[in-house]
Amino acid sequence: MSQVYNFCAGPAMLPTAVMERAQAEMRNWNALQVSVMEVSHRSKEYIAMAEQAEQDLRDLLAIPDNYKVLFCQGGGRGQFAAVPLNLFGDKLEADYIITGQWAKSAAEEGKKHGKINQIDIRETAEDGSVSLTPSTKWPLNPDAAYVHYCPNETIEGIEISDIPDTGDVPLVADMSSTILSRSIDVSKFGVIYAGAQKNIGPSGLALVIVREDLLGRARQAIPSILDYQVLANSDSMYNTPPTYSWYLAGLVFQWLKEQGGIAEFAKRNEAKANLLYDYIDGSDFYQNQVDKQYRSWMNVPFQLVDESLNEAFLAESAEAGLLTLKGHRIVGGMRASIYNAMPIEGVEALVSFMQIFASKHQA
Amino acid sequence: MSQVYNFCAGPAMLPTAVMERAQAEMRNWNALQVSVMEVSHRSKEYIAMAEQAEQDLRDLLAIPDNYKVLFCQGGGRGQFAAVPLNLFGDKLEADYIITGQWAKSAAEEGKKHGKINQIDIRETAEDGSVSLTPSTKWPLNPDAAYVHYCPNETIEGIEISDIPDTGDVPLVADMSSTILSRSIDVSKFGVIYAGAQKNIGPSGLALVIVREDLLGRARQAIPSILDYQVLANSDSMYNTPPTYSWYLAGLVFQWLKEQGGIAEFAKRNEAKANLLYDYIDGSDFYQNQVDKQYRSWMNVPFQLVDESLNEAFLAESAEAGLLTLKGHRIVGGMRASIYNAMPIEGVEALVSFMQIFASKHQA
């Protein structure tokens, strides 16, 4: 196989070492002579693997003991429903910080279950550049059941790296496209959730990290598969979990630890992002319109100043083994998603291609 | 690898040919040089695969055009909530036929959403043998929103092979452990659903086959990921589906077609089941207490008459490469799950081992 780099926003590339191991032990896992996806989730071998995966995640993120880790089905959108159904309790309102498409979608689903205050913090200048209102100026409701925000907007490439202070109101974060990319202080959050298919593993799995005092206040009519208390009581095995996705997530966690943990990946991710943004900023052929302090390390959208060259860019980049660079249909342009599994060599190859493409097509 | 046969009730063994292909193309699917789990669910290659999988399932089960096929997350237990949330409409009651543990669990979840009439049709004789009330004698409520039943109880090994006539009341079937094992007339059902991890593919995927006129009556507060209308409108891509599980299910459907389709598997499954039940019935060392007309083709529970030999049976069978024969903890004893992927040679090997074990330990 020739070298390719896959910049898909999700389902995203997985670490090469993880995929090699998964392929090698696909039909004979743990010397059982069957696949890990063919063993009972209640077998001692599977449970040992599942527990190790949770422990590795706890180690990586330094998750305090008073937080439960849940392995769920239903993706991030499942959590858009699970959060209000679990957390409204006897409160009537919740605050949703609007930073982009994913935050808006979460708020829409939340409306089914209570009054949602949407706080749009985007500030767009006349030249089209985008910034955000700092969290100290958000008009938060002290009576809210919770404050929901999306620290990294996958589509727009906007990231909030400091953690908002919401006082006694639980802070809920959709970290689907930023979890494990840098160190975070989990103790500042009520709930962190993330669809797996960006920085954790394959699709079909969602992780929830929930502070224990928030369990047990779910609505009566909550589907049991979304009830944090039910999942916590059963170690995420209330029903058959997505066993293969859990296994692959575990391999990714192992790999992250072997490579040096989250501090190491934060360095790598910052270096990868800087390489790409610096090139874009120094070019008059490409542009990124996000305020530098809110630029995402994980998803780098960019536009060709001459958009008539978009098709040629996509065709030639694919030809060069640089896959899935098309931006989300809502915003157009290009997007390079550079999660943990993307090596710096992939970003170097992209920048190199962008330089060649620009010099070939520059007027 | 030496030959093993895996009798796990679920996650169950997958066809050897499917697993060989999945392993071979694990890191280079469709000549894309990446894994199928690393490509976007919105890419043309993935959508073509997903559509082919649906078409193959439609062909296998002769699904009429006025039924939608949905590929969902959340497993069978997710559907325990989805069914009432989607189907109650303006009705107040639903009938649940109780045949065993899974039917009971479905009824429990249903209670969150309306009045559930539990109709227990199990008839246990003094000697412990179990039969069922025939469907013509079920006391059904003509005002029920739907009638829910579980045609094959995985734990107890009880199967109802004829389709109940519920008149104008939609019939809903949890076919998790029987789907694709024999031909069915889909037009008799309002909804058929099945967790994938028994006779379809790996865990993390559930299939729903729903008659179109039942769409659009969901409760306002239904989580969108469980809303049949939302899933139907988006071709099951409202959010990122469990892409790898969908792919493997598609490989299983292809394999079923190549092998001759459902009529062929019905023959094989009947032959496998008969081989095992006939041996048990002819033995005074083993027993099965289910009325012959309600015995499952897929899950064959059996007891050693001398239960003090259970541990020895499990140890020696595992030693002989016959895996996961322990019965469910609720009923004890042994259970051999013999889904489509289990070849007749596996059942022959099991019977042969049972004969040897009996002659060795017979008083």
XYZ file of C-alpha atoms in Angstrom:
726
model
C 0.000 0.000 0.000
C 1.254 3.491 -0.745
C 1.138 6.017 2.110
C -2.163 7.831 2.521
C -3.276 10.320 5.165
C -6.959 10.415 6.030
C -8.251 13.782 7.254
C -11.861 12.644 7.753
C -13.658 14.492 10.581
C -15.298 11.281 11.703
C -15.425 8.376 11.516
C -11.753 9.298 11.607
C -8.485 7.446 11.093
C -7.297 5.231 13.933
C -3.666 4.813 14.981
C -1.816 2.556 12.564
C -0.373 0.474 15.409
C -3.877 -0.119 16.781
C -5.235 -1.207 13.411
C -2.300 -3.568 12.842
C -2.889 -5.239 16.180
C -6.656 -5.422 15.668
C -6.158 -7.064 12.297
C -3.624 -9.547 13.625
C -5.858 -10.721 16.486
C -9.149 -10.341 14.607
C -9.946 -14.078 14.644
C -8.003 -15.185 17.700
C -8.298 -12.793 20.605
C -6.630 -13.491 23.905
C -5.740 -17.020 22.708
C -9.465 -17.912 22.794
C -9.435 -18.886 19.096
C -12.460 -16.679 18.458
C -12.815 -12.971 17.792
C -13.286 -10.527 20.644
C -16.595 -9.697 18.956
C -17.674 -13.336 19.336
C -17.242 -13.616 23.102
C -19.808 -12.876 25.766
C -19.590 -9.447 27.348
C -20.088 -11.320 30.634
C -17.057 -13.596 30.154
C -14.163 -13.046 32.529
C -11.826 -12.275 29.623
C -14.084 -9.598 28.198
C -14.775 -8.003 31.559
C -11.049 -7.843 32.307
C -10.469 -6.062 29.004
C -13.379 -3.678 29.590
C -12.196 -2.784 33.077
C -8.649 -2.204 31.846
C -9.957 0.137 29.142
C -11.825 2.159 31.759
C -8.775 2.272 34.030
C -6.537 3.417 31.180
C -8.986 6.216 30.372
C -9.086 7.193 34.044
C -5.285 7.302 34.098
C -5.064 9.331 30.899
C -7.540 12.003 32.008
C -6.841 11.779 35.757
C -10.543 11.219 36.357
C -11.367 11.682 40.056
C -12.881 8.788 42.003
C -16.222 10.559 42.404
C -16.856 10.324 38.664
C -18.379 7.346 36.851
C -17.225 6.391 33.372
C -19.982 4.993 31.145
C -19.603 3.213 27.803
C -22.845 3.927 25.908
C -24.581 3.467 22.601
C -26.350 6.185 20.618
C -23.473 8.544 19.864
C -23.241 12.212 20.755
C -26.818 12.760 19.582
C -27.983 10.126 22.032
C -26.405 12.258 24.743
C -28.233 15.348 23.424
C -31.319 13.582 24.821
C -29.653 11.835 27.752
C -28.313 15.062 29.273
C -31.696 16.787 29.787
C -33.437 13.515 30.678
C -30.826 12.812 33.370
C -30.087 16.295 34.651
C -33.202 18.467 34.610
C -34.409 17.046 37.908
C -36.884 19.523 39.379
C -35.361 22.505 37.545
C -37.193 24.119 34.640
C -34.459 25.724 32.536
C -31.038 24.975 31.132
C -28.421 27.186 29.452
C -26.931 26.209 26.104
C -23.906 28.149 24.857
C -24.109 28.434 21.063
C -20.784 28.264 19.257
C -21.758 26.421 16.072
C -23.766 23.637 14.510
C -23.236 20.984 17.173
C -24.145 23.263 20.063
C -27.286 24.294 18.179
C -28.284 20.684 17.544
C -27.852 19.863 21.224
C -30.079 22.796 22.157
C -32.767 21.737 19.669
C -32.960 18.254 21.188
C -32.935 19.743 24.685
C -36.100 21.732 23.900
C -38.092 18.505 24.005
C -37.515 18.308 27.739
C -37.538 21.824 29.212
C -36.931 25.512 28.636
C -33.627 26.032 26.844
C -31.873 29.409 27.011
C -29.668 29.675 23.949
C -26.741 32.027 24.534
C -25.129 32.757 21.189
C -21.558 33.879 21.854
C -20.346 34.111 18.243
C -19.098 37.502 17.066
C -18.650 37.871 13.332
C -16.739 40.879 12.049
C -17.439 42.650 8.754
C -14.568 40.837 7.037
C -16.152 37.486 7.966
C -13.704 36.651 10.750
C -15.194 34.934 13.780
C -14.512 35.396 17.486
C -16.320 34.466 20.703
C -17.518 36.272 23.806
C -15.240 35.201 26.696
C -16.915 32.977 29.243
C -16.652 35.587 32.013
C -19.222 37.634 30.082
C -21.773 34.903 29.408
C -25.228 35.856 30.818
C -25.714 32.619 32.748
C -28.885 31.759 34.636
C -28.087 30.803 38.275
C -31.277 28.699 38.354
C -30.337 26.609 35.319
C -30.278 22.839 35.764
C -26.965 22.856 33.899
C -24.872 24.767 31.376
C -24.173 22.874 28.155
C -21.368 23.835 25.796
C -19.320 22.328 23.005
C -15.632 23.122 23.611
C -14.692 22.170 20.047
C -16.989 22.743 17.078
C -15.967 20.113 14.525
C -17.569 21.908 11.579
C -16.432 25.488 12.172
C -13.071 24.647 13.777
C -13.741 26.783 16.848
C -12.304 25.706 20.194
C -12.652 27.079 23.723
C -9.589 25.926 25.629
C -10.250 27.523 29.030
C -12.955 25.944 31.193
C -15.908 28.248 31.960
C -16.696 28.856 35.618
C -20.405 28.144 36.115
C -20.380 28.226 39.911
C -22.746 25.684 41.418
C -24.509 24.988 38.143
C -23.165 21.745 36.644
C -21.115 22.254 33.503
C -21.809 19.772 30.682
C -19.394 19.470 27.768
C -19.795 17.758 24.415
C -16.139 16.861 23.891
C -16.690 14.570 20.896
C -13.943 16.124 18.802
C -11.543 17.303 21.514
C -11.477 14.661 24.246
C -7.989 13.248 24.830
C -6.378 15.974 22.706
C -5.084 17.933 25.720
C -5.165 17.736 29.521
C -8.350 18.881 31.237
C -9.384 19.284 34.843
C -12.291 16.843 34.971
C -13.304 18.072 38.431
C -14.601 21.289 36.862
C -17.310 19.390 34.985
C -20.618 17.798 35.882
C -20.748 15.686 32.731
C -18.327 15.188 29.858
C -19.483 13.156 26.899
C -18.005 12.241 23.547
C -18.914 10.194 20.517
C -16.016 7.803 19.941
C -15.580 8.126 16.202
C -13.179 11.078 16.267
C -10.529 10.678 18.938
C -11.421 7.425 20.703
C -12.311 4.586 18.347
C -14.904 3.493 15.809
C -18.458 4.832 15.686
C -21.214 3.208 17.723
C -19.733 4.065 21.111
C -20.118 7.166 23.256
C -18.255 7.858 26.491
C -19.830 9.648 29.440
C -17.920 10.869 32.479
C -20.432 11.916 35.114
C -20.038 13.229 38.669
C -21.722 10.807 41.054
C -23.953 13.356 42.790
C -25.697 13.950 39.455
C -26.919 10.338 39.266
C -30.410 9.351 40.305
C -32.345 12.429 39.202
C -33.499 11.109 35.807
C -37.010 11.620 34.474
C -39.381 8.711 35.036
C -39.866 8.172 31.283
C -36.172 8.062 30.383
C -35.270 5.085 28.181
C -33.206 2.823 30.436
C -30.366 2.666 27.912
C -29.846 6.427 28.422
C -30.194 6.413 32.233
C -26.800 7.196 33.789
C -27.787 5.550 37.066
C -28.811 2.315 35.338
C -25.597 2.259 33.327
C -23.457 3.073 36.372
C -25.112 0.328 38.437
C -24.378 -2.241 35.744
C -20.841 -1.155 34.822
C -22.206 -0.154 31.385
C -23.486 -3.691 30.815
C -27.188 -3.114 31.377
C -27.528 -4.515 27.884
C -24.962 -5.908 25.494
C -22.514 -3.055 24.933
C -20.882 -2.404 21.552
C -18.180 -4.898 22.428
C -15.876 -4.454 19.467
C -15.902 -0.656 19.678
C -15.117 -0.860 23.397
C -12.190 -3.180 22.650
C -10.789 -0.841 19.979
C -11.196 2.158 22.283
C -9.187 0.189 24.847
C -6.404 -0.385 22.325
C -6.372 3.347 21.562
C -6.109 4.174 25.274
C -3.194 1.737 25.630
C -1.486 3.324 22.647
C -1.948 6.825 24.068
C -0.329 5.713 27.313
C 2.551 3.982 25.565
C 3.238 7.103 23.517
C 3.526 9.270 26.620
C -0.025 10.146 27.634
C -2.107 13.257 27.130
C 0.639 15.778 27.930
C 2.671 14.348 25.078
C -0.300 14.404 22.693
C -1.106 17.977 23.646
C 2.422 18.926 22.530
C 2.085 16.989 19.301
C -1.366 18.409 18.596
C -0.269 21.974 19.196
C 2.724 21.467 16.925
C 0.587 19.941 14.168
C -2.000 22.713 14.393
C 0.625 25.463 14.455
C 2.348 24.032 11.402
C -0.867 24.156 9.418
C -2.229 27.487 10.697
C 1.143 29.189 10.304
C 1.349 28.098 6.707
C -2.231 29.245 6.015
C -1.650 32.620 7.701
C 1.529 33.181 5.696
C -0.218 32.407 2.442
C -2.445 34.684 0.389
C -3.844 31.653 -1.418
C -5.543 30.047 1.612
C -7.310 31.532 4.613
C -8.804 30.634 7.993
C -11.178 33.155 9.532
C -11.264 32.042 13.148
C -9.798 34.321 15.836
C -6.385 32.851 16.703
C -7.253 32.329 20.365
C -10.282 30.175 19.422
C -8.743 28.055 16.690
C -9.240 24.335 17.028
C -6.276 22.018 17.370
C -8.328 19.150 15.979
C -10.326 20.502 13.039
C -8.726 23.049 10.753
C -11.146 24.514 8.212
C -9.662 26.632 5.481
C -10.771 28.228 2.254
C -9.074 28.745 -1.062
C -9.283 32.485 -1.726
C -10.235 31.551 -5.282
C -13.026 29.080 -4.623
C -13.266 28.130 -8.287
C -10.204 25.978 -7.608
C -11.967 23.877 -4.936
C -12.692 20.909 -7.201
C -9.147 20.855 -8.531
C -7.779 21.019 -4.971
C -9.883 18.078 -3.845
C -9.087 15.973 -6.908
C -5.339 16.627 -6.778
C -5.045 16.181 -3.011
C -6.853 12.825 -3.190
C -4.519 11.843 -6.016
C -1.611 12.681 -3.686
C -3.008 10.372 -0.979
C -4.441 13.177 1.166
C -7.984 11.979 1.741
C -11.288 13.597 2.764
C -10.293 17.247 2.838
C -13.702 18.541 1.772
C -15.282 20.887 4.329
C -18.662 20.168 5.877
C -21.509 20.908 3.463
C -22.841 23.626 5.818
C -19.700 25.778 5.620
C -18.053 24.595 2.393
C -14.352 24.998 1.672
C -11.814 22.555 3.086
C -11.221 20.963 6.449
C -8.296 18.959 7.774
C -9.134 16.959 10.890
C -5.913 16.159 12.681
C -6.819 14.098 15.723
C -4.348 12.189 17.891
C -3.971 9.411 15.319
C -2.693 11.801 12.648
C 1.110 11.896 12.702
C 2.989 15.142 12.097
C 4.148 13.619 8.822
C 0.559 13.768 7.599
C 0.343 17.488 8.291
C 3.748 18.027 6.688
C 2.552 16.190 3.608
C -0.580 18.345 3.522
C 1.342 21.619 3.836
C 3.764 20.479 1.184
C 0.888 19.662 -1.158
C -0.798 22.991 -0.415
C 2.411 24.833 -1.300
C 2.783 22.990 -4.586
C -0.880 23.474 -5.452
C -0.679 27.191 -4.684
C 2.454 27.779 -6.743
C 0.915 25.873 -9.657
C -2.343 27.804 -9.603
C -1.198 31.196 -8.282
C -2.143 33.914 -10.729
C -5.611 -22.930 15.303
C -7.369 -26.114 16.330
C -11.091 -26.336 15.527
C -13.381 -24.784 18.116
C -17.150 -24.339 18.107
C -18.563 -21.360 19.965
C -22.099 -21.839 21.337
C -22.354 -18.371 22.906
C -25.914 -16.978 22.981
C -24.662 -13.544 22.034
C -22.446 -11.875 21.091
C -22.389 -15.050 19.015
C -20.024 -16.590 16.499
C -20.020 -15.098 13.021
C -19.613 -17.110 9.805
C -16.005 -18.144 9.284
C -16.040 -16.909 5.682
C -17.236 -13.483 6.836
C -14.554 -13.194 9.483
C -11.827 -14.240 7.027
C -12.910 -11.557 4.583
C -13.243 -8.908 7.302
C -9.740 -9.662 8.522
C -8.263 -9.585 5.037
C -9.750 -6.187 4.175
C -9.505 -4.736 7.684
C -6.972 -2.043 6.730
C -7.740 -1.647 3.039
C -11.420 -1.629 2.270
C -12.722 -1.154 -1.238
C -9.184 -0.282 -2.405
C -9.369 2.949 -0.399
C -6.249 2.043 1.625
C -8.086 2.747 4.863
C -10.436 0.657 6.975
C -14.177 0.739 6.381
C -14.384 2.021 9.969
C -12.202 5.009 8.994
C -14.364 6.319 6.147
C -17.185 8.817 6.380
C -20.677 7.357 6.543
C -21.542 10.056 3.996
C -18.917 8.939 1.442
C -20.252 7.435 -1.767
C -18.435 4.164 -1.095
C -19.934 3.749 2.368
C -23.442 4.674 1.237
C -23.253 2.154 -1.617
C -22.267 -0.557 0.863
C -25.001 0.449 3.311
C -27.686 0.448 0.604
C -26.550 -2.941 -0.677
C -26.775 -4.351 2.857
C -30.350 -3.115 3.161
C -31.265 -4.511 -0.256
C -29.767 -7.896 0.596
C -31.790 -8.001 3.810
C -34.920 -7.048 1.864
C -34.234 -9.853 -0.594
C -33.574 -12.405 2.144
C -36.779 -11.670 4.075
C -38.900 -10.583 1.080
C -39.669 -7.330 2.893
C -42.601 -5.548 1.203
C -42.065 -2.055 -0.211
C -44.324 -0.452 2.392
C -41.843 -1.307 5.145
C -38.831 0.753 6.136
C -35.610 -0.914 7.294
C -33.732 1.019 9.983
C -30.190 0.434 11.219
C -30.158 1.649 14.827
C -28.027 1.891 17.940
C -29.100 0.881 21.435
C -29.720 -2.832 20.978
C -32.922 -4.716 21.693
C -33.321 -2.885 24.997
C -33.234 0.405 23.118
C -36.223 -0.895 21.173
C -37.995 -1.801 24.423
C -38.278 1.992 24.840
C -38.562 2.902 21.153
C -41.626 0.698 20.567
C -43.927 2.398 23.110
C -42.490 5.856 22.374
C -43.173 5.404 18.663
C -46.392 3.401 18.699
C -48.600 4.429 21.605
C -49.974 7.429 19.690
C -53.275 8.397 21.316
C -53.908 4.898 22.687
C -53.593 4.194 26.404
C -52.814 0.473 26.621
C -50.613 -2.151 25.004
C -50.596 -5.954 25.271
C -47.379 -7.791 26.103
C -47.324 -11.579 25.708
C -45.112 -13.073 28.416
C -43.104 -16.130 27.376
C -39.916 -15.619 29.352
C -37.278 -13.189 30.572
C -36.962 -11.048 27.462
C -40.707 -10.542 27.070
C -40.888 -9.572 30.750
C -38.061 -7.056 30.398
C -39.764 -5.470 27.386
C -43.004 -5.130 29.384
C -41.158 -3.543 32.335
C -39.669 -0.858 30.104
C -43.023 -0.347 28.395
C -44.627 0.537 31.747
C -42.759 3.853 31.708
C -44.930 4.992 28.822
C -48.461 3.624 29.256
C -50.644 0.863 30.669
C -49.145 -2.525 29.907
C -51.342 -5.628 29.984
C -49.081 -8.592 30.655
C -50.558 -11.814 29.280
C -48.560 -14.713 30.683
C -49.052 -17.704 28.375
C -46.606 -20.111 30.029
C -48.055 -23.392 31.311
C -45.783 -25.389 33.598
C -46.744 -28.976 34.376
C -46.040 -30.740 37.672
C -42.981 -32.486 36.217
C -41.510 -29.080 35.333
C -42.167 -29.312 31.600
C -43.216 -26.076 29.915
C -45.815 -25.392 27.242
C -47.616 -22.281 25.958
C -51.216 -21.216 25.416
C -51.825 -21.147 21.641
C -52.234 -17.677 20.183
C -55.874 -18.264 19.243
C -56.667 -18.308 22.976
C -54.763 -15.160 23.999
C -57.111 -12.631 25.703
C -56.121 -9.685 23.492
C -57.411 -6.156 23.990
C -58.894 -4.767 20.738
C -58.086 -1.235 21.920
C -54.406 -1.947 22.464
C -51.922 0.309 20.673
C -50.008 -2.849 19.728
C -49.322 -6.436 20.764
C -45.698 -7.137 21.665
C -44.264 -10.647 21.752
C -40.908 -12.378 21.653
C -41.105 -15.281 19.180
C -37.898 -16.836 20.507
C -36.868 -16.632 24.143
C -33.076 -16.910 24.122
C -32.797 -17.904 27.774
C -35.561 -20.502 28.048
C -35.262 -21.867 24.498
C -38.967 -21.369 23.762
C -40.059 -20.500 20.233
C -43.427 -19.640 18.712
C -43.179 -20.489 15.027
C -46.699 -19.553 13.863
C -47.530 -15.859 13.600
C -50.336 -14.700 15.921
C -53.346 -13.037 14.299
C -53.930 -9.736 16.101
C -56.446 -8.311 13.640
C -56.088 -4.567 13.194
C -53.823 -4.183 16.214
C -50.193 -3.916 15.036
C -48.074 -6.933 15.956
C -44.595 -6.128 17.264
C -41.956 -8.856 17.480
C -38.602 -8.921 19.248
C -36.834 -11.296 16.855
C -33.337 -10.767 18.260
C -32.530 -14.461 18.448
C -34.646 -15.823 15.592
C -34.486 -13.322 12.730
C -33.108 -14.855 9.520
C -33.353 -18.377 10.938
C -36.478 -19.247 8.900
C -38.826 -17.604 6.405
C -41.444 -15.247 7.800
C -44.311 -13.300 6.288
C -43.236 -9.761 7.138
C -46.599 -8.348 6.032
C -48.199 -9.845 9.162
C -46.146 -7.517 11.397
C -46.290 -3.865 12.325
C -42.723 -3.813 13.647
C -39.976 -6.427 13.738
C -36.802 -5.587 15.621
C -33.643 -7.461 16.477
C -30.375 -6.842 18.243
C -27.648 -7.828 15.791
C -25.354 -9.799 18.067
C -27.032 -13.181 17.621
C -27.926 -13.851 14.013
C -26.880 -10.677 12.167
C -23.467 -9.348 13.156
C -21.577 -7.837 16.070
C -23.219 -6.051 18.984
C -23.956 -2.342 18.818
C -26.466 -2.580 15.983
C -30.211 -3.208 16.045
C -32.430 -3.679 13.008
C -35.981 -2.381 12.825
C -38.452 -3.274 10.077
C -41.471 -0.995 10.401
C -44.656 -0.620 8.355
C -44.799 2.892 6.949
C -48.249 3.765 8.262
C -46.887 3.401 11.808
C -44.392 6.242 11.315
C -45.088 9.763 12.509
C -47.016 9.002 15.698
C -44.106 9.267 18.141
C -44.351 11.019 21.491
C -43.069 14.607 21.528
C -40.356 13.792 24.071
C -38.907 10.803 22.218
C -35.113 10.956 21.893
C -34.492 11.597 18.198
C -32.129 8.627 17.939
C -35.097 6.343 18.726
C -37.642 8.089 16.472
C -38.516 5.781 13.569
C -39.655 8.716 11.425
C -36.386 10.600 11.966
C -34.361 7.500 11.152
C -36.478 6.675 8.098
C -36.179 10.235 6.750
C -32.381 10.093 7.018
C -31.833 6.523 5.741
C -30.616 5.632 9.255
C -27.930 8.326 9.080
C -29.494 10.925 11.349
C -26.294 10.588 13.306
C -23.169 8.568 12.630
C -24.364 4.965 12.530
C -22.291 2.065 13.916
C -20.476 1.844 10.614
C -18.377 -1.253 11.217
C -21.299 -3.272 12.573
C -23.400 -2.275 9.573
C -20.602 -3.404 7.258
C -20.274 -6.780 8.984
C -24.049 -7.263 8.917
C -23.858 -6.620 5.179
C -21.197 -9.315 4.797
C -23.419 -11.731 6.728
C -26.391 -10.944 4.463
C -24.222 -11.566 1.386
C -23.067 -14.862 2.817
C -26.648 -15.939 3.576
C -27.615 -15.224 -0.035
C -24.599 -17.039 -1.453
C -25.385 -20.088 0.660
C -28.931 -20.308 -0.686
C -30.966 -17.824 1.312
C -33.349 -18.238 4.198
C -35.139 -21.344 2.884
C -31.787 -23.150 2.864
C -30.910 -21.950 6.365
C -34.321 -22.992 7.668
C -33.536 -26.527 6.481
C -30.081 -26.468 8.039
C -31.384 -25.012 11.298
C -34.150 -27.580 11.594
C -31.660 -30.371 10.928
C -29.213 -29.032 13.515
C -31.925 -28.624 16.128
C -33.406 -32.055 15.467
C -30.012 -33.706 15.771
C -29.487 -32.205 19.206
C -33.038 -32.563 20.575
C -33.320 -36.155 19.299
C -30.143 -37.092 21.080
C -31.278 -35.412 24.312
C -34.720 -37.056 24.154
C -33.152 -40.473 23.605
C -30.830 -40.043 26.568
C -31.628 -40.517 30.245
C -28.526 -38.496 31.131
C -29.686 -35.162 29.643
C -33.109 -33.530 29.410
C -34.962 -30.609 27.839
C -38.312 -29.689 29.373
C -39.874 -27.568 26.633
C -42.968 -28.878 24.826
C -41.731 -30.198 21.467
C -43.932 -27.843 19.436
C -42.383 -24.800 21.180
C -38.734 -25.786 21.132
C -36.344 -23.191 19.771
C -34.256 -23.943 16.705
C -31.702 -21.379 17.825
C -31.195 -21.824 21.580
C -31.220 -25.326 23.016
C -31.146 -25.373 26.815
C -30.583 -28.724 28.457
C -29.899 -30.077 31.912
C -27.761 -32.908 33.159
C -30.081 -35.100 35.206
C -27.291 -35.293 37.772
C -26.521 -31.588 38.187
C -23.492 -32.326 40.356
C -21.720 -33.080 37.074
C -22.286 -29.567 35.664
C -18.814 -28.249 36.429
C -17.144 -31.324 34.959
C -19.297 -31.027 31.838
C -18.332 -27.385 31.317
C -14.640 -27.998 31.944
C -14.406 -31.035 29.686
C -16.471 -29.525 26.880
C -14.292 -26.401 26.852
C -11.245 -28.676 26.780
C -12.751 -30.353 23.701
C -13.119 -26.954 21.951
C -16.873 -26.658 22.585
C -17.134 -23.169 24.053
C -19.661 -21.276 26.157
C -22.170 -24.025 26.902
C -23.144 -22.681 30.322
C -26.851 -21.838 30.599
C -28.043 -18.365 31.509
C -27.631 -17.642 35.208
C -31.417 -17.280 35.620
C -32.200 -20.845 34.548
C -28.895 -22.636 35.109
C -27.929 -25.849 33.334
C -26.520 -25.799 29.822
C -27.424 -24.020 26.610
C -26.215 -24.501 23.058
C -26.964 -21.551 20.799
C -26.866 -22.744 17.223
C -27.523 -19.740 15.022
C -27.019 -19.630 11.242
C -23.243 -19.338 11.586
C -22.981 -22.668 13.450
C -22.280 -25.468 10.975
C -23.860 -28.914 11.427
C -20.359 -30.184 12.193
C -20.442 -28.130 15.379
C -23.646 -29.797 16.532
C -22.285 -33.218 15.570
C -19.192 -32.516 17.629
C -21.367 -31.467 20.567
C -23.547 -34.585 20.410
C -20.484 -36.756 20.106
C -18.962 -35.119 23.183
C -22.234 -35.459 25.101
C -22.323 -39.200 24.314
C -18.757 -39.710 25.488
C -19.316 -37.641 28.624
C -22.495 -39.560 29.449
C -20.907 -42.973 28.982
C -17.948 -41.933 31.117
C -20.081 -40.631 33.971
C -23.177 -42.842 33.687
C -23.805 -44.625 36.973
